[in-house]
Amino acid sequence: MCRFTFYQGEPIRLSALVTEPTHSLINQSFDSREGEEPLNGDGFGVVWYVPELTAAPGRFRGVSPAWNNANLHEIARVVTSRCVMAHVRAATQQLAVSELNCHPFVVDRWSFMHNGDIGGFGKIRRALLSQLSDERFDAIHGSTDSEHFFAVLLDELAAEGNDADVEAIARAFQRGLERVRELVALHAPEEHLYINAVLTNGHEAVAVRYTTDDPDEGSSLHINQGQRYICEDGVCRMIDTVHSGSVIVSSEPLSEDPGWTAFKPNSMVLLADNRVARSLTL
Amino acid sequence: MCRFTFYQGEPIRLSALVTEPTHSLINQSFDSREGEEPLNGDGFGVVWYVPELTAAPGRFRGVSPAWNNANLHEIARVVTSRCVMAHVRAATQQLAVSELNCHPFVVDRWSFMHNGDIGGFGKIRRALLSQLSDERFDAIHGSTDSEHFFAVLLDELAAEGNDADVEAIARAFQRGLERVRELVALHAPEEHLYINAVLTNGHEAVAVRYTTDDPDEGSSLHINQGQRYICEDGVCRMIDTVHSGSVIVSSEPLSEDPGWTAFKPNSMVLLADNRVARSLTL
Amino acid sequence: MCRFTFYQGEPIRLSALVTEPTHSLINQSFDSREGEEPLNGDGFGVVWYVPELTAAPGRFRGVSPAWNNANLHEIARVVTSRCVMAHVRAATQQLAVSELNCHPFVVDRWSFMHNGDIGGFGKIRRALLSQLSDERFDAIHGSTDSEHFFAVLLDELAAEGNDADVEAIARAFQRGLERVRELVALHAPEEHLYINAVLTNGHEAVAVRYTTDDPDEGSSLHINQGQRYICEDGVCRMIDTVHSGSVIVSSEPLSEDPGWTAFKPNSMVLLADNRVARSLTL
Amino acid sequence: MCRFTFYQGEPIRLSALVTEPTHSLINQSFDSREGEEPLNGDGFGVVWYVPELTAAPGRFRGVSPAWNNANLHEIARVVTSRCVMAHVRAATQQLAVSELNCHPFVVDRWSFMHNGDIGGFGKIRRALLSQLSDERFDAIHGSTDSEHFFAVLLDELAAEGNDADVEAIARAFQRGLERVRELVALHAPEEHLYINAVLTNGHEAVAVRYTTDDPDEGSSLHINQGQRYICEDGVCRMIDTVHSGSVIVSSEPLSEDPGWTAFKPNSMVLLADNRVARSLTL
């Protein structure tokens, strides 16, 4: 289990996602309400895009709990961005906790984060690796199922070419998901996929809630869109939900405002131009 | 809030306290049952005495959560000792988490750990420091109320001379407690002391459960004594509780065996020769 | 021994100070040329001002060596600022390395970093602390001579009022230095001060090279000013040194360009409006 | 580049290898004399066997520099063992420093550490992995050439059966070395192997100095044997070098005593019963 938040829209201070809301991502690191366990204390990561400087986003991650990392609080306080990923981790193998295994994973301009589990990953790993391009194989630095899945997605994205729009990203994600589903069906047929994830290039993104198990067993995922997400006098909320300008996808609602909507089971949302471009069923 | 375990007796593997019991100290680091919050994830420390090599005990501490620290699991697995302290921390000031603030504190052959709070510590700190000997003042490396209280105790222990037996340790602790109580009464009269603590030289020890608040507001503390504490087939328990040989003092019972007894509110237990020498009311 | 770099001027990417120059601050962390030892591997810190968001600067610090901290490289790559402090540390007490002891120290909008040593600090510490205001006493979180000296400076700055200009900052620094000099003369007369330091509020700054020892024993400090400091094709340099716009103060020259000038022994440089306002002898 | 020390013999305090000698392993972490660079500051690891408790040795490792890790000093001070490995690391990829990549590597009762480089490792990695048994493939947690080579050795050891004596260990090592040499010859013929390493099960060990490059390009390795290695009054030395009882293999001599002998280029030393059983040329 993990928890994450993705943001696309008007420049926002990271603190408005990570520390300020009543149920901020840091709050979810020790008091998750919709996960199986309240605790996501095995590391964290934030990614923010700075397109005026570089296509590859900045990243800060660590193995300490998010709640007591002074550097994370500092960075959240002074960094703004139009595209943000933030993730808190509950490790499957707690004694192999390593910064290299902390989400989001970043390769060039692509970022990826995942909450869930590829059941039977140990049984499919050799086959999955054997399918990867040399470039993707070489770029895996950690041991998580998530980073391996990201490598599959990157190979599929390469097939879409350099100018992939959000529809192309969605296609690549669907093909990657299908590849992993087939590997599990072949090598670990009794296992299930649990894939809540976001994939972005800093401009377009796809957000997915998916499981091959009973849909009720999938993790939670919520979306909130409007003109702007603001924190004033200790209260955070999306304002002017009629107009677009900002969209948040989050494992759990960050705040008490009414705009949060649950993802349908087994659905994908395509995000572009700071709003939902399209939704589809997987 | 914090949780701790103290052991004195036949050589024991640290894992029998820290990792193996169903409600081991590591279990208490994420699932404390008798604390206000289940979480004690802001660092840990273990101290073990090796009298055949040196009077100053060995110590391993860190700021990561105890549950995901591979080194702690390793050390617990291969180290045995006749006198062990182990502590998991819930920091009051989470953004100042530092190894220097992790219990147990050690000075020469003395070790100390604390679960609780000196209310109004900020208001008494200058006065407390001004009372310390130069030696004790210079030896404070962190910022916790606990380490400052330990410095007071060490000054009181010095007054008892080098051959302090367990009664002398108890006297020193009582005088130190009285000094801090007076400082709080003077500078922060609306505040309370919450002092669950163990102080040892590796041979004798005193364990204290104390508060100036309503006794029900004090933290939990339990004791279990018998011939030996063993872990077999995944079950840990004190055996032969009629004979002495080993005694455990722990914030929460480590195991399901019936020997665990709660400390009386505002009481001190004197430990020597691997058993309870005497109990007294504070 | 430590090494540091201060920047004031046109917005600059932190990497142009910390990672890109041939003798960047990270290079100085393992290959210092003008220090007694080449190694400054006991932690690091960077501070950058973001006046459009907040007066208190952002800070990232850690106890790992600067050269292998992936997060530091990331932050340097994507953060720009008009006022930057960066510091790599060689700890006096290596076994008490702690994030709380890493420079720069920050209180509200003020930042401070130091390379050197207050000789006999252990002997003056109690007296120094007793002179501090409660506010400054309470805000000390670590154990370095540097942070204690900063507390003295902050008390002196408070005496200058809220609108302190660079001349007022310089007066406060001189009085603080005098106070510490007197404490050492009184309690540790055989010891010397070695104070290379920068103090800033994000707009104005003073940089100091000072020792009570033989001037040749003082640490190195250099300055470079011009229109802009740029990194192109792997070469970093100050351009258009006739015009003002950017100024760098650094323990060692970052690059091979000819603009670097050594501070005179026992001198202070006042910096405002992105250039040297005045220099004076201490 | 890395530096390491291996010990087999009478129970020794780890500090006699790691901290006490004038050129202890910690000294080599910042002042290596026979390496290309003086610095080995990218982490460390120690392994010690405790056969009376468990066949799998204890391990403590970390990514901080060995010189400033208080826990390492503590453990070295209070732990004794008859078989010890200790390693300080200079990482090839410094920004991927991770505890998972710190030597020694341990699988069950086997430990392995390496100083050197498998040239062209990136080019042979896929082929090397494809040759591994599932068990060995699954047990690789990091990304170093060293851990991958250890996996090859473990597969070769498995072929020798459970009761492998030191001759069997030597055969397994030679076959593993040959396999890697062939992979490099095939996929990266312009590259060279640099393999200084120790492999042990806690009772027997092989120590190797090897390179396919000009022998002068290989790393240094030294051996010292005698009755006992002791540290008295700040001086460490092997005593009674006529009799056997203790043997040390170390990248650089730990102390000034005359017993240190350089390994011949491309040689292997077989260690059993606390002395050299046999040497051979590779």
mmCIF file of C-alpha atoms in Angstrom, chain B residues 107 110 128-138 140 148-161 172-173 175-176 179 199, chain C residues 126:
data_model
loop_
_atom_site.group_PDB
_atom_site.id
_atom_site.type_symbol
_atom_site.label_atom_id
_atom_site.label_comp_id
_atom_site.label_asym_id
_atom_site.label_seq_id
_atom_site.Cartn_x
_atom_site.Cartn_y
_atom_site.Cartn_z
ATOM 1 C CA VAL B 107 27.380 8.450 29.697
ATOM 2 C CA TRP B 110 25.237 4.743 32.817
ATOM 3 C CA LEU B 128 17.945 23.400 34.895
ATOM 4 C CA LEU B 129 21.121 23.966 32.887
ATOM 5 C CA SER B 130 22.387 26.571 35.321
ATOM 6 C CA GLN B 131 22.235 23.976 38.128
ATOM 7 C CA LEU B 132 24.317 21.396 36.271
ATOM 8 C CA SER B 133 27.986 20.719 36.884
ATOM 9 C CA ASP B 134 30.280 21.743 34.032
ATOM 10 C CA GLU B 135 30.897 18.110 33.242
ATOM 11 C CA ARG B 136 27.205 17.356 32.836
ATOM 12 C CA PHE B 137 26.503 20.605 31.013
ATOM 13 C CA ASP B 138 29.216 19.833 28.472
ATOM 14 C CA ILE B 140 24.537 17.225 26.618
ATOM 15 C CA HIS B 148 18.569 17.040 30.353
ATOM 16 C CA PHE B 149 16.863 15.017 33.080
ATOM 17 C CA PHE B 150 19.537 12.340 32.719
ATOM 18 C CA ALA B 151 22.170 15.037 33.304
ATOM 19 C CA VAL B 152 20.428 15.967 36.557
ATOM 20 C CA LEU B 153 20.397 12.306 37.590
ATOM 21 C CA LEU B 154 24.103 11.937 36.814
ATOM 22 C CA ASP B 155 24.951 14.899 39.015
ATOM 23 C CA GLU B 156 22.922 13.277 41.802
ATOM 24 C CA LEU B 157 24.618 9.930 41.177
ATOM 25 C CA ALA B 158 28.018 11.600 41.455
ATOM 26 C CA ALA B 159 27.006 12.733 44.929
ATOM 27 C CA GLU B 160 26.481 9.081 45.859
ATOM 28 C CA GLY B 161 30.064 8.159 45.001
ATOM 29 C CA ALA B 172 19.760 9.771 43.390
ATOM 30 C CA PHE B 173 16.763 9.263 41.088
ATOM 31 C CA ARG B 175 16.420 13.624 44.396
ATOM 32 C CA GLY B 176 16.710 14.308 40.665
ATOM 33 C CA ARG B 179 14.661 18.857 41.585
ATOM 34 C CA LEU B 199 18.306 4.108 34.756
ATOM 35 C CA ARG C 126 28.015 28.684 29.347
#
